[in-house]
């Protein structure tokens, strides 16, 4: 079973699509940068609308498989942070775009 953590649910009023696999959903109204690692330490999927995920944070999330972005644009900083963490990561606009893999070379 996957654990999905939404870090800042209060920033998005729209409904999200249901994930078609067994999962445990955890959501927080808001999250400060200092709370990210603690809240996401066991998560395979992290959903963030406005909470930044830095390379330092990603390096501390060994179970992370996918980053979901429910609104806005996926910006280069997330892909760069995945590279800095030196691990495979997925970044996905969960509204419509397919997953993209990024990793450092």
mmCIF file of C-alpha atoms in Angstrom:
data_model
loop_
_atom_site.group_PDB
_atom_site.id
_atom_site.type_symbol
_atom_site.label_atom_id
_atom_site.label_comp_id
_atom_site.label_asym_id
_atom_site.label_seq_id
_atom_site.Cartn_x
_atom_site.Cartn_y
_atom_site.Cartn_z
ATOM 1 C CA UNK A 1 0.000 0.000 0.000
ATOM 2 C CA UNK A 2 1.310 3.438 -0.959
ATOM 3 C CA UNK A 3 1.245 6.405 1.411
ATOM 4 C CA UNK A 4 0.254 9.700 -0.209
ATOM 5 C CA UNK A 5 0.899 12.957 1.651
ATOM 6 C CA UNK A 6 -0.642 16.248 0.503
ATOM 7 C CA UNK A 7 1.379 19.008 2.147
ATOM 8 C CA UNK A 8 -0.845 22.057 1.571
ATOM 9 C CA UNK A 9 -4.455 21.079 0.878
ATOM 10 C CA UNK A 10 -5.824 24.486 1.925
ATOM 11 C CA UNK A 11 -4.124 26.082 -1.094
ATOM 12 C CA UNK A 12 -6.291 24.162 -3.546
ATOM 13 C CA UNK A 13 -10.085 24.093 -3.580
ATOM 14 C CA UNK A 14 -10.475 21.766 -6.561
ATOM 15 C CA UNK A 15 -11.118 18.061 -6.217
ATOM 16 C CA UNK A 16 -8.278 15.734 -7.086
ATOM 17 C CA UNK A 17 -8.627 12.546 -9.095
ATOM 18 C CA UNK A 18 -8.833 9.348 -7.092
ATOM 19 C CA UNK A 19 -5.731 7.196 -7.168
ATOM 20 C CA UNK A 20 -6.689 3.774 -8.620
ATOM 21 C CA UNK A 21 -4.579 1.665 -6.271
ATOM 22 C CA UNK A 22 -4.591 0.840 -2.550
ATOM 23 C CA UNK A 23 -3.283 3.813 -0.612
ATOM 24 C CA UNK A 24 -3.318 5.690 2.657
ATOM 25 C CA UNK A 25 -4.146 9.388 2.189
ATOM 26 C CA UNK A 26 -2.730 11.957 4.631
ATOM 27 C CA UNK A 27 -3.334 15.652 4.120
ATOM 28 C CA UNK A 28 -2.294 18.797 5.937
ATOM 29 C CA UNK A 29 -3.880 22.226 5.523
ATOM 30 C CA UNK A 30 -0.426 23.758 5.375
ATOM 31 C CA UNK A 31 3.175 22.718 5.918
ATOM 32 C CA UNK A 32 6.231 24.807 6.695
ATOM 33 C CA UNK A 33 9.544 23.925 5.029
ATOM 34 C CA UNK A 34 10.800 22.679 8.394
ATOM 35 C CA UNK A 35 7.957 20.137 8.640
ATOM 36 C CA UNK A 36 8.336 18.517 5.214
ATOM 37 C CA UNK A 37 10.815 15.745 6.077
ATOM 38 C CA UNK A 38 8.924 14.672 9.196
ATOM 39 C CA UNK A 39 5.572 14.595 7.412
ATOM 40 C CA UNK A 40 6.858 12.828 4.297
ATOM 41 C CA UNK A 41 9.411 10.399 5.730
ATOM 42 C CA UNK A 42 7.287 7.305 4.984
ATOM 43 C CA UNK A 43 5.526 8.602 1.862
ATOM 44 C CA UNK A 44 5.927 7.131 -1.593
ATOM 45 C CA UNK A 45 3.931 9.996 -3.124
ATOM 46 C CA UNK A 46 4.044 13.642 -2.059
ATOM 47 C CA UNK A 47 1.530 16.156 -3.388
ATOM 48 C CA UNK A 48 2.546 19.806 -3.098
ATOM 49 C CA UNK A 49 0.944 22.901 -4.509
ATOM 50 C CA UNK A 50 3.200 25.592 -3.046
ATOM 51 C CA UNK A 51 5.515 23.903 -0.527
ATOM 52 C CA UNK A 52 9.032 23.763 -2.015
ATOM 53 C CA UNK A 53 10.865 20.443 -2.155
ATOM 54 C CA UNK A 54 14.586 21.131 -2.154
ATOM 55 C CA UNK A 55 17.406 18.749 -2.974
ATOM 56 C CA UNK A 56 18.241 18.538 0.732
ATOM 57 C CA UNK A 57 14.660 17.518 1.517
ATOM 58 C CA UNK A 58 14.511 14.946 -1.302
ATOM 59 C CA UNK A 59 17.761 13.391 -0.111
ATOM 60 C CA UNK A 60 16.039 12.672 3.215
ATOM 61 C CA UNK A 61 13.004 10.937 1.673
ATOM 62 C CA UNK A 62 14.202 7.426 0.779
ATOM 63 C CA UNK A 63 10.724 6.075 -0.030
ATOM 64 C CA UNK A 64 9.701 8.894 -2.392
ATOM 65 C CA UNK A 65 8.643 7.677 -5.848
ATOM 66 C CA UNK A 66 6.505 10.501 -7.190
ATOM 67 C CA UNK A 67 5.884 14.207 -6.628
ATOM 68 C CA UNK A 68 2.385 15.334 -7.596
ATOM 69 C CA UNK A 69 1.726 18.965 -8.515
ATOM 70 C CA UNK A 70 -2.037 19.624 -8.612
ATOM 71 C CA UNK A 71 -1.977 23.228 -9.877
ATOM 72 C CA UNK A 72 0.337 25.581 -11.645
ATOM 73 C CA UNK A 73 3.374 24.597 -13.637
ATOM 74 C CA UNK A 74 6.066 22.114 -12.787
ATOM 75 C CA UNK A 75 9.101 24.333 -12.531
ATOM 76 C CA UNK A 76 12.698 23.411 -13.153
ATOM 77 C CA UNK A 77 13.574 23.698 -9.487
ATOM 78 C CA UNK A 78 11.853 20.390 -8.676
ATOM 79 C CA UNK A 79 13.674 18.584 -11.461
ATOM 80 C CA UNK A 80 16.922 20.203 -10.357
ATOM 81 C CA UNK A 81 16.257 19.163 -6.755
ATOM 82 C CA UNK A 82 15.735 15.575 -7.897
ATOM 83 C CA UNK A 83 19.109 15.712 -9.632
ATOM 84 C CA UNK A 84 20.770 17.105 -6.516
ATOM 85 C CA UNK A 85 19.310 14.256 -4.481
ATOM 86 C CA UNK A 86 21.045 11.807 -6.883
ATOM 87 C CA UNK A 87 18.081 9.472 -7.110
ATOM 88 C CA UNK A 88 15.339 8.587 -9.538
ATOM 89 C CA UNK A 89 12.327 10.756 -8.915
ATOM 90 C CA UNK A 90 9.107 11.344 -10.733
ATOM 91 C CA UNK A 91 7.526 14.731 -11.054
ATOM 92 C CA UNK A 92 3.963 14.834 -12.279
ATOM 93 C CA UNK A 93 1.303 17.435 -12.879
ATOM 94 C CA UNK A 94 -1.472 15.221 -11.539
ATOM 95 C CA UNK A 95 -4.102 17.114 -13.490
ATOM 96 C CA UNK A 96 -3.073 15.995 -16.941
ATOM 97 C CA UNK A 97 0.547 15.336 -17.894
ATOM 98 C CA UNK A 98 2.344 11.990 -17.946
ATOM 99 C CA UNK A 99 5.118 11.184 -15.510
ATOM 100 C CA UNK A 100 8.595 12.314 -16.398
ATOM 101 C CA UNK A 101 11.704 10.741 -14.951
ATOM 102 C CA UNK A 102 14.653 12.874 -14.016
ATOM 103 C CA UNK A 103 17.999 11.911 -12.585
ATOM 104 C CA UNK A 104 21.502 13.215 -12.396
ATOM 105 C CA UNK A 105 24.091 11.987 -14.872
#
